[in-house]
Amino acid sequence: MVDRYGEVFSSVSDPGERAKAVAPSDTVDLTETPKALYVGTGGDIAMIGDNEATGAAAVVWRNVPAGAIVPFRPRRVLATGTTAADMLAIY
C-alpha cells in the first residue's frame, strides 16, 4: 500500500496513526503519551496531564459524550473518578 505521507513527521496536531485501549489506573501511568483520547462510552474522565508535576491532582472532564475525541495529552487516566469506558489512546 502506498502511503503518500509516510515520510512526513507526525506532529501532535496530525491525525493519529495508532490506537491502544486505555486501562484506567490510580497508580500506573500510560506507557506513552497519546495525542488524544477517543471515548467509546460516555461519562467522566479523571486525568493527569503529561506535563503536570509528580503528585499533581487529577482534573475531571465531566459528561464527555460517547464518540468524543478529547484533545488532551494525559500521563495517567485514573480509575477513581472515571466513569467513561471503552477509551482508546490515539498515537
PDB file of N, CA and C in Angstrom:
ATOM      1  N   MET A   1       0.843  -1.173   0.000  1.00  0.00           N
ATOM      2  CA  MET A   1       0.000   0.000   0.000  1.00  0.00           C
ATOM      3  C   MET A   1       0.890   1.239   0.000  1.00  0.00           C
ATOM      4  N   VAL A   2       0.548   2.190  -0.810  1.00  0.00           N
ATOM      5  CA  VAL A   2       1.294   3.446  -0.887  1.00  0.00           C
ATOM      6  C   VAL A   2       0.796   4.378   0.206  1.00  0.00           C
ATOM      7  N   ASP A   3       1.732   4.969   0.937  1.00  0.00           N
ATOM      8  CA  ASP A   3       1.404   5.968   1.950  1.00  0.00           C
ATOM      9  C   ASP A   3       2.113   7.253   1.574  1.00  0.00           C
ATOM     10  N   ARG A   4       1.398   8.165   0.960  1.00  0.00           N
ATOM     11  CA  ARG A   4       1.995   9.413   0.485  1.00  0.00           C
ATOM     12  C   ARG A   4       2.539  10.278   1.626  1.00  0.00           C
ATOM     13  N   TYR A   5       2.105  10.012   2.844  1.00  0.00           N
ATOM     14  CA  TYR A   5       2.521  10.824   3.987  1.00  0.00           C
ATOM     15  C   TYR A   5       3.429  10.067   4.938  1.00  0.00           C
ATOM     16  N   GLY A   6       3.865   8.892   4.556  1.00  0.00           N
ATOM     17  CA  GLY A   6       4.692   8.049   5.410  1.00  0.00           C
ATOM     18  C   GLY A   6       6.018   8.667   5.820  1.00  0.00           C
ATOM     19  N   GLU A   7       6.548   9.550   5.003  1.00  0.00           N
ATOM     20  CA  GLU A   7       7.844  10.175   5.292  1.00  0.00           C
ATOM     21  C   GLU A   7       7.703  11.519   5.991  1.00  0.00           C
ATOM     22  N   VAL A   8       6.464  11.947   6.230  1.00  0.00           N
ATOM     23  CA  VAL A   8       6.210  13.230   6.861  1.00  0.00           C
ATOM     24  C   VAL A   8       6.212  13.062   8.371  1.00  0.00           C
ATOM     25  N   PHE A   9       6.848  13.981   9.082  1.00  0.00           N
ATOM     26  CA  PHE A   9       6.884  13.936  10.538  1.00  0.00           C
ATOM     27  C   PHE A   9       5.482  14.011  11.094  1.00  0.00           C
ATOM     28  N   SER A  10       5.177  13.179  12.062  1.00  0.00           N
ATOM     29  CA  SER A  10       3.844  13.156  12.668  1.00  0.00           C
ATOM     30  C   SER A  10       3.839  14.029  13.914  1.00  0.00           C
ATOM     31  N   SER A  11       3.303  15.234  13.783  1.00  0.00           N
ATOM     32  CA  SER A  11       3.241  16.135  14.937  1.00  0.00           C
ATOM     33  C   SER A  11       1.986  15.855  15.754  1.00  0.00           C
ATOM     34  N   VAL A  12       1.897  16.472  16.907  1.00  0.00           N
ATOM     35  CA  VAL A  12       0.768  16.242  17.807  1.00  0.00           C
ATOM     36  C   VAL A  12      -0.556  16.659  17.176  1.00  0.00           C
ATOM     37  N   SER A  13      -0.538  17.584  16.243  1.00  0.00           N
ATOM     38  CA  SER A  13      -1.779  18.037  15.616  1.00  0.00           C
ATOM     39  C   SER A  13      -2.167  17.212  14.391  1.00  0.00           C
ATOM     40  N   ASP A  14      -1.304  16.301  13.962  1.00  0.00           N
ATOM     41  CA  ASP A  14      -1.618  15.436  12.822  1.00  0.00           C
ATOM     42  C   ASP A  14      -2.545  14.305  13.256  1.00  0.00           C
ATOM     43  N   PRO A  15      -3.267  13.714  12.321  1.00  0.00           N
ATOM     44  CA  PRO A  15      -4.136  12.587  12.675  1.00  0.00           C
ATOM     45  C   PRO A  15      -3.333  11.440  13.291  1.00  0.00           C
ATOM     46  N   GLY A  16      -4.001  10.672  14.130  1.00  0.00           N
ATOM     47  CA  GLY A  16      -3.344   9.532  14.754  1.00  0.00           C
ATOM     48  C   GLY A  16      -3.013   8.444  13.753  1.00  0.00           C
ATOM     49  N   GLU A  17      -2.026   7.640  14.116  1.00  0.00           N
ATOM     50  CA  GLU A  17      -1.592   6.533  13.268  1.00  0.00           C
ATOM     51  C   GLU A  17      -1.771   5.186  13.961  1.00  0.00           C
ATOM     52  N   ARG A  18      -1.957   5.232  15.282  1.00  0.00           N
ATOM     53  CA  ARG A  18      -2.127   4.012  16.072  1.00  0.00           C
ATOM     54  C   ARG A  18      -3.130   4.289  17.178  1.00  0.00           C
ATOM     55  N   ALA A  19      -3.704   3.228  17.718  1.00  0.00           N
ATOM     56  CA  ALA A  19      -4.610   3.353  18.858  1.00  0.00           C
ATOM     57  C   ALA A  19      -4.398   2.162  19.779  1.00  0.00           C
ATOM     58  N   LYS A  20      -4.627   2.387  21.067  1.00  0.00           N
ATOM     59  CA  LYS A  20      -4.459   1.337  22.068  1.00  0.00           C
ATOM     60  C   LYS A  20      -5.505   1.537  23.156  1.00  0.00           C
ATOM     61  N   ALA A  21      -6.088   0.452  23.616  1.00  0.00           N
ATOM     62  CA  ALA A  21      -7.081   0.535  24.683  1.00  0.00           C
ATOM     63  C   ALA A  21      -6.456   1.134  25.944  1.00  0.00           C
ATOM     64  N   VAL A  22      -7.225   1.954  26.635  1.00  0.00           N
ATOM     65  CA  VAL A  22      -6.783   2.590  27.876  1.00  0.00           C
ATOM     66  C   VAL A  22      -7.378   1.827  29.056  1.00  0.00           C
ATOM     67  N   ALA A  23      -6.515   1.419  29.978  1.00  0.00           N
ATOM     68  CA  ALA A  23      -6.945   0.784  31.222  1.00  0.00           C
ATOM     69  C   ALA A  23      -6.715   1.790  32.348  1.00  0.00           C
ATOM     70  N   PRO A  24      -7.754   2.477  32.822  1.00  0.00           N
ATOM     71  CA  PRO A  24      -7.568   3.454  33.887  1.00  0.00           C
ATOM     72  C   PRO A  24      -6.916   2.840  35.126  1.00  0.00           C
ATOM     73  N   SER A  25      -6.019   3.607  35.749  1.00  0.00           N
ATOM     74  CA  SER A  25      -5.306   3.151  36.939  1.00  0.00           C
ATOM     75  C   SER A  25      -4.999   4.349  37.829  1.00  0.00           C
ATOM     76  N   ASP A  26      -5.135   4.160  39.121  1.00  0.00           N
ATOM     77  CA  ASP A  26      -4.801   5.230  40.065  1.00  0.00           C
ATOM     78  C   ASP A  26      -3.301   5.309  40.346  1.00  0.00           C
ATOM     79  N   THR A  27      -2.531   4.303  39.924  1.00  0.00           N
ATOM     80  CA  THR A  27      -1.112   4.252  40.266  1.00  0.00           C
ATOM     81  C   THR A  27      -0.160   4.121  39.083  1.00  0.00           C
ATOM     82  N   VAL A  28      -0.654   3.716  37.923  1.00  0.00           N
ATOM     83  CA  VAL A  28       0.226   3.438  36.785  1.00  0.00           C
ATOM     84  C   VAL A  28      -0.023   4.437  35.653  1.00  0.00           C
ATOM     85  N   ASP A  29       1.061   5.079  35.194  1.00  0.00           N
ATOM     86  CA  ASP A  29       0.975   5.992  34.055  1.00  0.00           C
ATOM     87  C   ASP A  29       0.786   5.201  32.769  1.00  0.00           C
ATOM     88  N   LEU A  30       0.284   5.870  31.740  1.00  0.00           N
ATOM     89  CA  LEU A  30       0.228   5.270  30.417  1.00  0.00           C
ATOM     90  C   LEU A  30       1.662   5.015  29.947  1.00  0.00           C
ATOM     91  N   THR A  31       1.850   4.044  29.084  1.00  0.00           N
ATOM     92  CA  THR A  31       3.207   3.716  28.633  1.00  0.00           C
ATOM     93  C   THR A  31       3.761   4.757  27.657  1.00  0.00           C
ATOM     94  N   GLU A  32       2.873   5.531  27.045  1.00  0.00           N
ATOM     95  CA  GLU A  32       3.255   6.540  26.065  1.00  0.00           C
ATOM     96  C   GLU A  32       2.210   7.650  26.114  1.00  0.00           C
ATOM     97  N   THR A  33       2.632   8.885  25.912  1.00  0.00           N
ATOM     98  CA  THR A  33       1.690   9.999  25.920  1.00  0.00           C
ATOM     99  C   THR A  33       0.938  10.049  24.589  1.00  0.00           C
ATOM    100  N   PRO A  34      -0.384   9.938  24.626  1.00  0.00           N
ATOM    101  CA  PRO A  34      -1.146   9.973  23.377  1.00  0.00           C
ATOM    102  C   PRO A  34      -1.360  11.394  22.867  1.00  0.00           C
ATOM    103  N   LYS A  35      -1.796  11.485  21.614  1.00  0.00           N
ATOM    104  CA  LYS A  35      -2.185  12.772  21.033  1.00  0.00           C
ATOM    105  C   LYS A  35      -3.545  13.198  21.564  1.00  0.00           C
ATOM    106  N   ALA A  36      -4.409  12.223  21.829  1.00  0.00           N
ATOM    107  CA  ALA A  36      -5.779  12.476  22.260  1.00  0.00           C
ATOM    108  C   ALA A  36      -6.387  11.164  22.734  1.00  0.00           C
ATOM    109  N   LEU A  37      -7.601  11.241  23.268  1.00  0.00           N
ATOM    110  CA  LEU A  37      -8.338  10.046  23.683  1.00  0.00           C
ATOM    111  C   LEU A  37      -9.659   9.978  22.930  1.00  0.00           C
ATOM    112  N   TYR A  38     -10.028   8.778  22.527  1.00  0.00           N
ATOM    113  CA  TYR A  38     -11.351   8.518  21.970  1.00  0.00           C
ATOM    114  C   TYR A  38     -12.180   7.883  23.080  1.00  0.00           C
ATOM    115  N   VAL A  39     -13.419   8.332  23.247  1.00  0.00           N
ATOM    116  CA  VAL A  39     -14.300   7.823  24.298  1.00  0.00           C
ATOM    117  C   VAL A  39     -15.420   7.008  23.656  1.00  0.00           C
ATOM    118  N   GLY A  40     -15.454   5.706  23.950  1.00  0.00           N
ATOM    119  CA  GLY A  40     -16.480   4.834  23.384  1.00  0.00           C
ATOM    120  C   GLY A  40     -17.798   4.914  24.130  1.00  0.00           C
ATOM    121  N   THR A  41     -17.723   4.912  25.463  1.00  0.00           N
ATOM    122  CA  THR A  41     -18.908   5.014  26.313  1.00  0.00           C
ATOM    123  C   THR A  41     -18.753   6.273  27.160  1.00  0.00           C
ATOM    124  N   GLY A  42     -19.676   7.196  27.035  1.00  0.00           N
ATOM    125  CA  GLY A  42     -19.554   8.493  27.689  1.00  0.00           C
ATOM    126  C   GLY A  42     -19.573   8.446  29.209  1.00  0.00           C
ATOM    127  N   GLY A  43     -19.088   9.529  29.808  1.00  0.00           N
ATOM    128  CA  GLY A  43     -19.045   9.673  31.256  1.00  0.00           C
ATOM    129  C   GLY A  43     -17.974  10.673  31.646  1.00  0.00           C
ATOM    130  N   ASP A  44     -17.512  10.588  32.879  1.00  0.00           N
ATOM    131  CA  ASP A  44     -16.454  11.465  33.394  1.00  0.00           C
ATOM    132  C   ASP A  44     -15.099  10.793  33.191  1.00  0.00           C
ATOM    133  N   ILE A  45     -14.049  11.613  32.997  1.00  0.00           N
ATOM    134  CA  ILE A  45     -12.687  11.089  32.869  1.00  0.00           C
ATOM    135  C   ILE A  45     -11.777  11.900  33.781  1.00  0.00           C
ATOM    136  N   ALA A  46     -11.134  11.221  34.736  1.00  0.00           N
ATOM    137  CA  ALA A  46     -10.167  11.859  35.629  1.00  0.00           C
ATOM    138  C   ALA A  46      -8.774  11.623  35.049  1.00  0.00           C
ATOM    139  N   MET A  47      -8.071  12.709  34.735  1.00  0.00           N
ATOM    140  CA  MET A  47      -6.769  12.596  34.081  1.00  0.00           C
ATOM    141  C   MET A  47      -5.743  13.526  34.706  1.00  0.00           C
ATOM    142  N   ILE A  48      -4.491  13.117  34.597  1.00  0.00           N
ATOM    143  CA  ILE A  48      -3.351  13.962  34.959  1.00  0.00           C
ATOM    144  C   ILE A  48      -2.599  14.233  33.668  1.00  0.00           C
ATOM    145  N   GLY A  49      -2.385  15.500  33.353  1.00  0.00           N
ATOM    146  CA  GLY A  49      -1.715  15.894  32.118  1.00  0.00           C
ATOM    147  C   GLY A  49      -0.260  15.476  32.071  1.00  0.00           C
ATOM    148  N   ASP A  50       0.245  15.339  30.866  1.00  0.00           N
ATOM    149  CA  ASP A  50       1.610  14.874  30.637  1.00  0.00           C
ATOM    150  C   ASP A  50       2.666  15.746  31.300  1.00  0.00           C
ATOM    151  N   ASN A  51       2.453  17.047  31.340  1.00  0.00           N
ATOM    152  CA  ASN A  51       3.468  17.961  31.889  1.00  0.00           C
ATOM    153  C   ASN A  51       3.217  18.364  33.336  1.00  0.00           C
ATOM    154  N   GLU A  52       2.257  17.721  33.985  1.00  0.00           N
ATOM    155  CA  GLU A  52       1.989  18.033  35.395  1.00  0.00           C
ATOM    156  C   GLU A  52       3.101  17.463  36.289  1.00  0.00           C
ATOM    157  N   ALA A  53       3.314  18.102  37.406  1.00  0.00           N
ATOM    158  CA  ALA A  53       4.344  17.665  38.356  1.00  0.00           C
ATOM    159  C   ALA A  53       3.950  16.347  39.014  1.00  0.00           C
ATOM    160  N   THR A  54       4.942  15.632  39.491  1.00  0.00           N
ATOM    161  CA  THR A  54       4.689  14.409  40.246  1.00  0.00           C
ATOM    162  C   THR A  54       3.819  14.746  41.445  1.00  0.00           C
ATOM    163  N   GLY A  55       2.781  13.959  41.669  1.00  0.00           N
ATOM    164  CA  GLY A  55       1.869  14.199  42.780  1.00  0.00           C
ATOM    165  C   GLY A  55       0.740  15.161  42.451  1.00  0.00           C
ATOM    166  N   ALA A  56       0.672  15.618  41.206  1.00  0.00           N
ATOM    167  CA  ALA A  56      -0.394  16.553  40.817  1.00  0.00           C
ATOM    168  C   ALA A  56      -1.755  15.873  40.910  1.00  0.00           C
ATOM    169  N   ALA A  57      -2.755  16.664  41.224  1.00  0.00           N
ATOM    170  CA  ALA A  57      -4.124  16.161  41.310  1.00  0.00           C
ATOM    171  C   ALA A  57      -4.712  16.023  39.914  1.00  0.00           C
ATOM    172  N   ALA A  58      -5.627  15.090  39.791  1.00  0.00           N
ATOM    173  CA  ALA A  58      -6.310  14.885  38.512  1.00  0.00           C
ATOM    174  C   ALA A  58      -7.313  16.002  38.257  1.00  0.00           C
ATOM    175  N   VAL A  59      -7.560  16.254  36.998  1.00  0.00           N
ATOM    176  CA  VAL A  59      -8.632  17.137  36.558  1.00  0.00           C
ATOM    177  C   VAL A  59      -9.700  16.222  35.983  1.00  0.00           C
ATOM    178  N   VAL A  60     -10.947  16.454  36.370  1.00  0.00           N
ATOM    179  CA  VAL A  60     -12.038  15.598  35.899  1.00  0.00           C
ATOM    180  C   VAL A  60     -12.783  16.308  34.769  1.00  0.00           C
ATOM    181  N   TRP A  61     -12.812  15.657  33.628  1.00  0.00           N
ATOM    182  CA  TRP A  61     -13.587  16.127  32.484  1.00  0.00           C
ATOM    183  C   TRP A  61     -14.974  15.530  32.653  1.00  0.00           C
ATOM    184  N   ARG A  62     -15.972  16.344  32.825  1.00  0.00           N
ATOM    185  CA  ARG A  62     -17.333  15.889  33.138  1.00  0.00           C
ATOM    186  C   ARG A  62     -18.186  15.697  31.884  1.00  0.00           C
ATOM    187  N   ASN A  63     -18.997  14.635  31.937  1.00  0.00           N
ATOM    188  CA  ASN A  63     -20.017  14.377  30.913  1.00  0.00           C
ATOM    189  C   ASN A  63     -19.469  14.344  29.492  1.00  0.00           C
ATOM    190  N   VAL A  64     -18.345  13.670  29.301  1.00  0.00           N
ATOM    191  CA  VAL A  64     -17.780  13.525  27.960  1.00  0.00           C
ATOM    192  C   VAL A  64     -18.682  12.558  27.183  1.00  0.00           C
ATOM    193  N   PRO A  65     -19.204  12.972  26.044  1.00  0.00           N
ATOM    194  CA  PRO A  65     -20.149  12.106  25.326  1.00  0.00           C
ATOM    195  C   PRO A  65     -19.465  10.945  24.607  1.00  0.00           C
ATOM    196  N   ALA A  66     -20.217   9.887  24.399  1.00  0.00           N
ATOM    197  CA  ALA A  66     -19.725   8.751  23.621  1.00  0.00           C
ATOM    198  C   ALA A  66     -19.366   9.235  22.218  1.00  0.00           C
ATOM    199  N   GLY A  67     -18.263   8.737  21.707  1.00  0.00           N
ATOM    200  CA  GLY A  67     -17.820   9.107  20.368  1.00  0.00           C
ATOM    201  C   GLY A  67     -16.939  10.340  20.327  1.00  0.00           C
ATOM    202  N   ALA A  68     -16.704  10.971  21.486  1.00  0.00           N
ATOM    203  CA  ALA A  68     -15.886  12.188  21.525  1.00  0.00           C
ATOM    204  C   ALA A  68     -14.403  11.855  21.407  1.00  0.00           C
ATOM    205  N   ILE A  69     -13.678  12.770  20.801  1.00  0.00           N
ATOM    206  CA  ILE A  69     -12.216  12.723  20.821  1.00  0.00           C
ATOM    207  C   ILE A  69     -11.780  13.885  21.696  1.00  0.00           C
ATOM    208  N   VAL A  70     -11.134  13.562  22.807  1.00  0.00           N
ATOM    209  CA  VAL A  70     -10.724  14.567  23.784  1.00  0.00           C
ATOM    210  C   VAL A  70      -9.300  15.020  23.441  1.00  0.00           C
ATOM    211  N   PRO A  71      -9.099  16.289  23.091  1.00  0.00           N
ATOM    212  CA  PRO A  71      -7.786  16.794  22.688  1.00  0.00           C
ATOM    213  C   PRO A  71      -6.921  17.148  23.893  1.00  0.00           C
ATOM    214  N   PHE A  72      -6.592  16.136  24.668  1.00  0.00           N
ATOM    215  CA  PHE A  72      -5.804  16.312  25.890  1.00  0.00           C
ATOM    216  C   PHE A  72      -4.767  15.207  25.921  1.00  0.00           C
ATOM    217  N   ARG A  73      -3.549  15.514  26.365  1.00  0.00           N
ATOM    218  CA  ARG A  73      -2.449  14.556  26.379  1.00  0.00           C
ATOM    219  C   ARG A  73      -2.185  14.104  27.819  1.00  0.00           C
ATOM    220  N   PRO A  74      -2.867  13.056  28.276  1.00  0.00           N
ATOM    221  CA  PRO A  74      -2.719  12.629  29.666  1.00  0.00           C
ATOM    222  C   PRO A  74      -1.496  11.747  29.897  1.00  0.00           C
ATOM    223  N   ARG A  75      -0.931  11.912  31.072  1.00  0.00           N
ATOM    224  CA  ARG A  75       0.099  10.989  31.553  1.00  0.00           C
ATOM    225  C   ARG A  75      -0.574   9.778  32.186  1.00  0.00           C
ATOM    226  N   ARG A  76      -1.714  10.044  32.852  1.00  0.00           N
ATOM    227  CA  ARG A  76      -2.442   8.976  33.545  1.00  0.00           C
ATOM    228  C   ARG A  76      -3.936   9.235  33.434  1.00  0.00           C
ATOM    229  N   VAL A  77      -4.692   8.153  33.241  1.00  0.00           N
ATOM    230  CA  VAL A  77      -6.143   8.174  33.319  1.00  0.00           C
ATOM    231  C   VAL A  77      -6.496   7.395  34.571  1.00  0.00           C
ATOM    232  N   LEU A  78      -7.077   8.071  35.549  1.00  0.00           N
ATOM    233  CA  LEU A  78      -7.343   7.442  36.833  1.00  0.00           C
ATOM    234  C   LEU A  78      -8.614   6.601  36.814  1.00  0.00           C
ATOM    235  N   ALA A  79      -8.589   5.517  37.584  1.00  0.00           N
ATOM    236  CA  ALA A  79      -9.788   4.689  37.744  1.00  0.00           C
ATOM    237  C   ALA A  79     -10.795   5.409  38.635  1.00  0.00           C
ATOM    238  N   THR A  80     -10.287   6.017  39.725  1.00  0.00           N
ATOM    239  CA  THR A  80     -11.156   6.764  40.632  1.00  0.00           C
ATOM    240  C   THR A  80     -11.607   8.049  39.956  1.00  0.00           C
ATOM    241  N   GLY A  81     -12.891   8.233  39.845  1.00  0.00           N
ATOM    242  CA  GLY A  81     -13.448   9.428  39.228  1.00  0.00           C
ATOM    243  C   GLY A  81     -13.744   9.269  37.747  1.00  0.00           C
ATOM    244  N   THR A  82     -13.334   8.143  37.158  1.00  0.00           N
ATOM    245  CA  THR A  82     -13.600   7.906  35.744  1.00  0.00           C
ATOM    246  C   THR A  82     -14.780   6.958  35.596  1.00  0.00           C
ATOM    247  N   THR A  83     -15.819   7.437  34.914  1.00  0.00           N
ATOM    248  CA  THR A  83     -16.981   6.597  34.641  1.00  0.00           C
ATOM    249  C   THR A  83     -17.107   6.282  33.152  1.00  0.00           C
ATOM    250  N   ALA A  84     -16.394   7.025  32.314  1.00  0.00           N
ATOM    251  CA  ALA A  84     -16.379   6.732  30.882  1.00  0.00           C
ATOM    252  C   ALA A  84     -15.656   5.398  30.676  1.00  0.00           C
ATOM    253  N   ALA A  85     -15.948   4.747  29.561  1.00  0.00           N
ATOM    254  CA  ALA A  85     -15.335   3.447  29.296  1.00  0.00           C
ATOM    255  C   ALA A  85     -15.048   3.296  27.809  1.00  0.00           C
ATOM    256  N   ASP A  86     -14.418   2.186  27.489  1.00  0.00           N
ATOM    257  CA  ASP A  86     -14.103   1.867  26.088  1.00  0.00           C
ATOM    258  C   ASP A  86     -13.276   2.992  25.446  1.00  0.00           C
ATOM    259  N   MET A  87     -12.270   3.459  26.180  1.00  0.00           N
ATOM    260  CA  MET A  87     -11.437   4.545  25.700  1.00  0.00           C
ATOM    261  C   MET A  87     -10.238   4.008  24.937  1.00  0.00           C
ATOM    262  N   LEU A  88      -9.830   4.757  23.924  1.00  0.00           N
ATOM    263  CA  LEU A  88      -8.643   4.442  23.141  1.00  0.00           C
ATOM    264  C   LEU A  88      -7.698   5.624  23.180  1.00  0.00           C
ATOM    265  N   ALA A  89      -6.414   5.341  23.413  1.00  0.00           N
ATOM    266  CA  ALA A  89      -5.385   6.363  23.294  1.00  0.00           C
ATOM    267  C   ALA A  89      -5.008   6.440  21.813  1.00  0.00           C
ATOM    268  N   ILE A  90      -4.968   7.638  21.282  1.00  0.00           N
ATOM    269  CA  ILE A  90      -4.631   7.849  19.870  1.00  0.00           C
ATOM    270  C   ILE A  90      -3.195   8.351  19.782  1.00  0.00           C
ATOM    271  N   TYR A  91      -2.385   7.637  19.010  1.00  0.00           N
ATOM    272  CA  TYR A  91      -0.963   7.994  18.855  1.00  0.00           C
ATOM    273  C   TYR A  91      -0.667   8.375  17.409  1.00  0.00           C
TER     274      TYR A  91
END
